[in-house]
PDB file of C-alpha atoms in Angstrom:
ATOM      1  CA  MET D   1     108.092 100.522  74.576  1.00 88.00           C
ATOM      2  CA  SER D   2     105.380  98.606  76.422  1.00 94.00           C
ATOM      3  CA  VAL D   3     103.203  95.632  75.259  1.00 96.00           C
ATOM      4  CA  GLU D   4      99.534  95.438  75.952  1.00 98.00           C
ATOM      5  CA  MET D   5      98.736  92.222  78.087  1.00 97.00           C
ATOM      6  CA  GLN D   6      95.549  90.752  79.379  1.00 96.00           C
ATOM      7  CA  LEU D   7      94.929  88.528  82.330  1.00 96.00           C
ATOM      8  CA  SER D   8      94.843  84.942  80.964  1.00 95.00           C
ATOM      9  CA  ARG D   9      94.804  82.680  84.046  1.00 95.00           C
ATOM     10  CA  ILE D  10      94.551  82.608  87.639  1.00 96.00           C
ATOM     11  CA  ILE D  11      95.836  79.750  89.847  1.00 95.00           C
ATOM     12  CA  ILE D  12      94.685  79.838  93.312  1.00 95.00           C
ATOM     13  CA  SER D  13      95.915  76.979  95.662  1.00 90.00           C
ATOM     14  CA  GLU D  14      94.584  76.334  99.246  1.00 85.00           C
ATOM     15  CA  ILE D  15      97.679  74.606 100.289  1.00 86.00           C
ATOM     16  CA  HIS D  16     100.228  77.403  99.336  1.00 84.00           C
ATOM     17  CA  ASP D  17     100.725  80.951 100.319  1.00 81.00           C
ATOM     18  CA  SER D  18     101.721  81.994  96.874  1.00 87.00           C
ATOM     19  CA  GLN D  19      99.199  82.074  94.036  1.00 95.00           C
ATOM     20  CA  ILE D  20      99.933  82.621  90.379  1.00 96.00           C
ATOM     21  CA  ILE D  21      98.307  84.817  87.555  1.00 97.00           C
ATOM     22  CA  TYR D  22      99.353  84.646  83.976  1.00 97.00           C
ATOM     23  CA  LEU D  23      99.424  87.663  81.703  1.00 97.00           C
ATOM     24  CA  ARG D  24      99.268  87.197  77.797  1.00 97.00           C
ATOM     25  CA  GLU D  25     100.209  89.444  75.254  1.00 97.00           C
ATOM     26  CA  VAL D  26      96.939  90.989  73.482  1.00 97.00           C
ATOM     27  CA  HIS D  27      98.488  90.851  69.850  1.00 94.00           C
ATOM     28  CA  GLY D  28     100.559  88.025  70.188  1.00 94.00           C
ATOM     29  CA  ASN D  29     101.270  84.669  72.084  1.00 94.00           C
ATOM     30  CA  ARG D  30     103.827  85.549  74.768  1.00 95.00           C
ATOM     31  CA  GLN D  31     102.833  85.031  78.429  1.00 95.00           C
ATOM     32  CA  PHE D  32     104.415  84.877  81.534  1.00 96.00           C
ATOM     33  CA  PRO D  33     103.511  84.308  85.434  1.00 95.00           C
ATOM     34  CA  ILE D  34     103.574  86.507  88.349  1.00 96.00           C
ATOM     35  CA  VAL D  35     103.302  85.183  91.873  1.00 95.00           C
ATOM     36  CA  ILE D  36     100.955  86.920  93.992  1.00 96.00           C
ATOM     37  CA  GLY D  37      99.373  86.691  97.427  1.00 92.00           C
ATOM     38  CA  ILE D  38      96.163  84.912  98.296  1.00 91.00           C
ATOM     39  CA  PHE D  39      94.164  88.089  99.003  1.00 91.00           C
ATOM     40  CA  GLU D  40      95.015  89.761  95.760  1.00 93.00           C
ATOM     41  CA  ALA D  41      94.526  86.477  93.818  1.00 95.00           C
ATOM     42  CA  THR D  42      90.995  86.047  95.403  1.00 92.00           C
ATOM     43  CA  SER D  43      89.907  89.592  94.656  1.00 93.00           C
ATOM     44  CA  ILE D  44      91.181  89.356  91.012  1.00 95.00           C
ATOM     45  CA  ASP D  45      89.275  86.093  90.716  1.00 95.00           C
ATOM     46  CA  ARG D  46      86.125  87.502  92.259  1.00 93.00           C
ATOM     47  CA  ARG D  47      86.023  90.501  89.797  1.00 93.00           C
ATOM     48  CA  VAL D  48      86.722  88.359  86.738  1.00 93.00           C
ATOM     49  CA  LYS D  49      83.853  85.998  87.764  1.00 93.00           C
ATOM     50  CA  GLY D  50      81.642  88.978  88.234  1.00 91.00           C
ATOM     51  CA  TYR D  51      80.990  88.672  92.092  1.00 90.00           C
ATOM     52  CA  GLN D  52      79.989  91.749  93.684  1.00 85.00           C
ATOM     53  CA  ALA D  53      80.611  92.350  97.475  1.00 88.00           C
ATOM     54  CA  ALA D  54      77.820  93.901  99.723  1.00 89.00           C
ATOM     55  CA  ARG D  55      80.382  96.515 100.751  1.00 92.00           C
ATOM     56  CA  PRO D  56      83.311  97.956  99.004  1.00 89.00           C
ATOM     57  CA  LEU D  57      86.395  95.740  99.148  1.00 90.00           C
ATOM     58  CA  THR D  58      89.965  97.075  99.361  1.00 92.00           C
ATOM     59  CA  HIS D  59      90.280  97.664  95.535  1.00 92.00           C
ATOM     60  CA  ASP D  60      86.909  98.943  95.231  1.00 93.00           C
ATOM     61  CA  LEU D  61      87.916 101.554  97.751  1.00 95.00           C
ATOM     62  CA  ILE D  62      90.842 102.527  95.728  1.00 96.00           C
ATOM     63  CA  VAL D  63      88.862 103.116  92.710  1.00 95.00           C
ATOM     64  CA  ASN D  64      86.195 105.147  94.707  1.00 95.00           C
ATOM     65  CA  VAL D  65      88.966 107.337  96.332  1.00 97.00           C
ATOM     66  CA  ILE D  66      90.471 107.941  92.922  1.00 97.00           C
ATOM     67  CA  GLU D  67      87.089 108.956  91.427  1.00 96.00           C
ATOM     68  CA  ARG D  68      85.898 110.936  94.522  1.00 96.00           C
ATOM     69  CA  LEU D  69      89.092 112.880  94.037  1.00 96.00           C
ATOM     70  CA  HIS D  70      88.212 113.740  90.417  1.00 96.00           C
ATOM     71  CA  GLY D  71      90.614 111.208  88.864  1.00 97.00           C
ATOM     72  CA  LYS D  72      90.095 108.528  86.447  1.00 97.00           C
ATOM     73  CA  PRO D  73      91.894 105.272  86.662  1.00 98.00           C
ATOM     74  CA  ASP D  74      93.853 104.935  83.267  1.00 98.00           C
ATOM     75  CA  SER D  75      95.923 101.885  82.993  1.00 98.00           C
ATOM     76  CA  VAL D  76      98.655  99.630  84.526  1.00 98.00           C
ATOM     77  CA  VAL D  77     102.112  99.408  83.627  1.00 98.00           C
ATOM     78  CA  ILE D  78     104.543  96.679  84.982  1.00 98.00           C
ATOM     79  CA  SER D  79     107.608  98.802  84.388  1.00 96.00           C
ATOM     80  CA  GLY D  80     110.404  96.654  86.280  1.00 96.00           C
ATOM     81  CA  LEU D  81     111.640  93.436  87.302  1.00 95.00           C
ATOM     82  CA  LYS D  82     114.632  93.353  89.894  1.00 93.00           C
ATOM     83  CA  GLU D  83     115.753  90.217  91.720  1.00 91.00           C
ATOM     84  CA  GLY D  84     112.466  88.379  90.749  1.00 90.00           C
ATOM     85  CA  THR D  85     110.318  91.254  91.953  1.00 94.00           C
ATOM     86  CA  TYR D  86     107.954  93.013  89.645  1.00 97.00           C
ATOM     87  CA  TYR D  87     107.369  96.512  89.827  1.00 97.00           C
ATOM     88  CA  ALA D  88     104.251  98.503  88.560  1.00 98.00           C
ATOM     89  CA  VAL D  89     102.569 101.653  88.437  1.00 98.00           C
ATOM     90  CA  LEU D  90      98.974 102.573  88.440  1.00 98.00           C
ATOM     91  CA  ARG D  91      98.206 105.406  86.040  1.00 98.00           C
ATOM     92  CA  VAL D  92      95.594 107.809  87.085  1.00 98.00           C
ATOM     93  CA  ARG D  93      94.375 110.772  84.794  1.00 97.00           C
ATOM     94  CA  ARG D  94      93.378 113.918  86.583  1.00 96.00           C
ATOM     95  CA  ASP D  95      92.621 116.841  84.568  1.00 94.00           C
ATOM     96  CA  ASP D  96      95.389 117.097  81.808  1.00 93.00           C
ATOM     97  CA  GLU D  97      97.949 115.224  84.137  1.00 97.00           C
ATOM     98  CA  LEU D  98      98.788 111.563  84.011  1.00 97.00           C
ATOM     99  CA  ILE D  99      99.886 110.518  87.561  1.00 97.00           C
ATOM    100  CA  GLU D 100     101.784 107.246  88.036  1.00 98.00           C
ATOM    101  CA  ILE D 101     101.460 105.670  91.391  1.00 97.00           C
ATOM    102  CA  ASP D 102     103.743 103.024  92.703  1.00 98.00           C
ATOM    103  CA  SER D 103     101.986  99.771  93.200  1.00 97.00           C
ATOM    104  CA  ARG D 104     102.574  96.096  93.489  1.00 96.00           C
ATOM    105  CA  PRO D 105     101.480  94.584  90.088  1.00 97.00           C
ATOM    106  CA  SER D 106      98.910  92.339  91.963  1.00 96.00           C
ATOM    107  CA  ASP D 107      97.280  95.401  93.438  1.00 97.00           C
ATOM    108  CA  ALA D 108      97.332  97.231  90.285  1.00 97.00           C
ATOM    109  CA  ILE D 109      95.785  94.239  88.345  1.00 97.00           C
ATOM    110  CA  ALA D 110      93.169  93.996  91.026  1.00 96.00           C
ATOM    111  CA  VAL D 111      92.183  97.581  90.443  1.00 97.00           C
ATOM    112  CA  ALA D 112      92.274  97.170  86.840  1.00 97.00           C
ATOM    113  CA  VAL D 113      89.780  94.327  86.811  1.00 96.00           C
ATOM    114  CA  THR D 114      87.771  96.312  89.235  1.00 95.00           C
ATOM    115  CA  CYS D 115      87.180  99.212  86.847  1.00 95.00           C
ATOM    116  CA  ASP D 116      84.281  98.854  84.358  1.00 92.00           C
ATOM    117  CA  PRO D 117      85.518  98.517  81.656  1.00 94.00           C
ATOM    118  CA  PRO D 118      88.739  96.869  83.138  1.00 96.00           C
ATOM    119  CA  LEU D 119      91.946  98.876  82.677  1.00 98.00           C
ATOM    120  CA  PRO D 120      94.447  97.998  80.060  1.00 98.00           C
ATOM    121  CA  ILE D 121      97.572  96.491  81.316  1.00 98.00           C
ATOM    122  CA  PHE D 122     101.086  97.121  79.770  1.00 98.00           C
ATOM    123  CA  VAL D 123     104.320  95.464  80.303  1.00 98.00           C
ATOM    124  CA  SER D 124     107.557  97.082  79.516  1.00 96.00           C
ATOM    125  CA  GLU D 125     109.163  95.236  76.536  1.00 95.00           C
ATOM    126  CA  ASP D 126     112.524  94.835  78.651  1.00 95.00           C
ATOM    127  CA  VAL D 127     110.508  93.382  81.537  1.00 95.00           C
ATOM    128  CA  LEU D 128     108.584  90.962  79.175  1.00 95.00           C
ATOM    129  CA  LEU D 129     111.913  89.765  77.554  1.00 92.00           C
ATOM    130  CA  GLU D 130     113.503  89.221  80.814  1.00 92.00           C
ATOM    131  CA  ALA D 131     110.480  87.438  82.356  1.00 92.00           C
ATOM    132  CA  LEU D 132     110.388  85.188  79.382  1.00 90.00           C
ATOM    133  CA  ASN D 133     114.031  84.360  79.694  1.00 86.00           C
ATOM    134  CA  ASP D 134     114.450  84.087  83.433  1.00 67.00           C
ATOM    135  CA  PRO D 135     112.272  81.159  84.859  1.00 55.00           C
ATOM    136  CA  GLY D 136     112.868  82.138  88.365  1.00 54.00           C
ATOM    137  CA  ALA D 137     111.320  85.588  87.815  1.00 54.00           C
TER     138      ALA D 137
END
């Protein structure tokens, strides 16, 4: 079972290599952080703030490629947590098929916020419980 989440905070630090995003439950109050890189954090932050680059950035390119190949970005699912590393898939619908593409959560979320409207983000209930119970996750 998966829980729908939304991006609730982005913390960008100029003095650290790791940045943090927080996902919060859409129909509840649970939330948890994910540590990501500066590039992905900046990309997510720009999209959330409505910044449009003059030329396509990496996550724009991913969305454009999916659409040019007659797919439609569908959703993001954070499906695993192993040794403090989150695992995700970007779901793409093409014809009647739902294709799951292995992705880092940060890239999948950056693609999600690049889409208009933004894609829904889901987290496996097991992953959510583990993240909430493991402060080192």
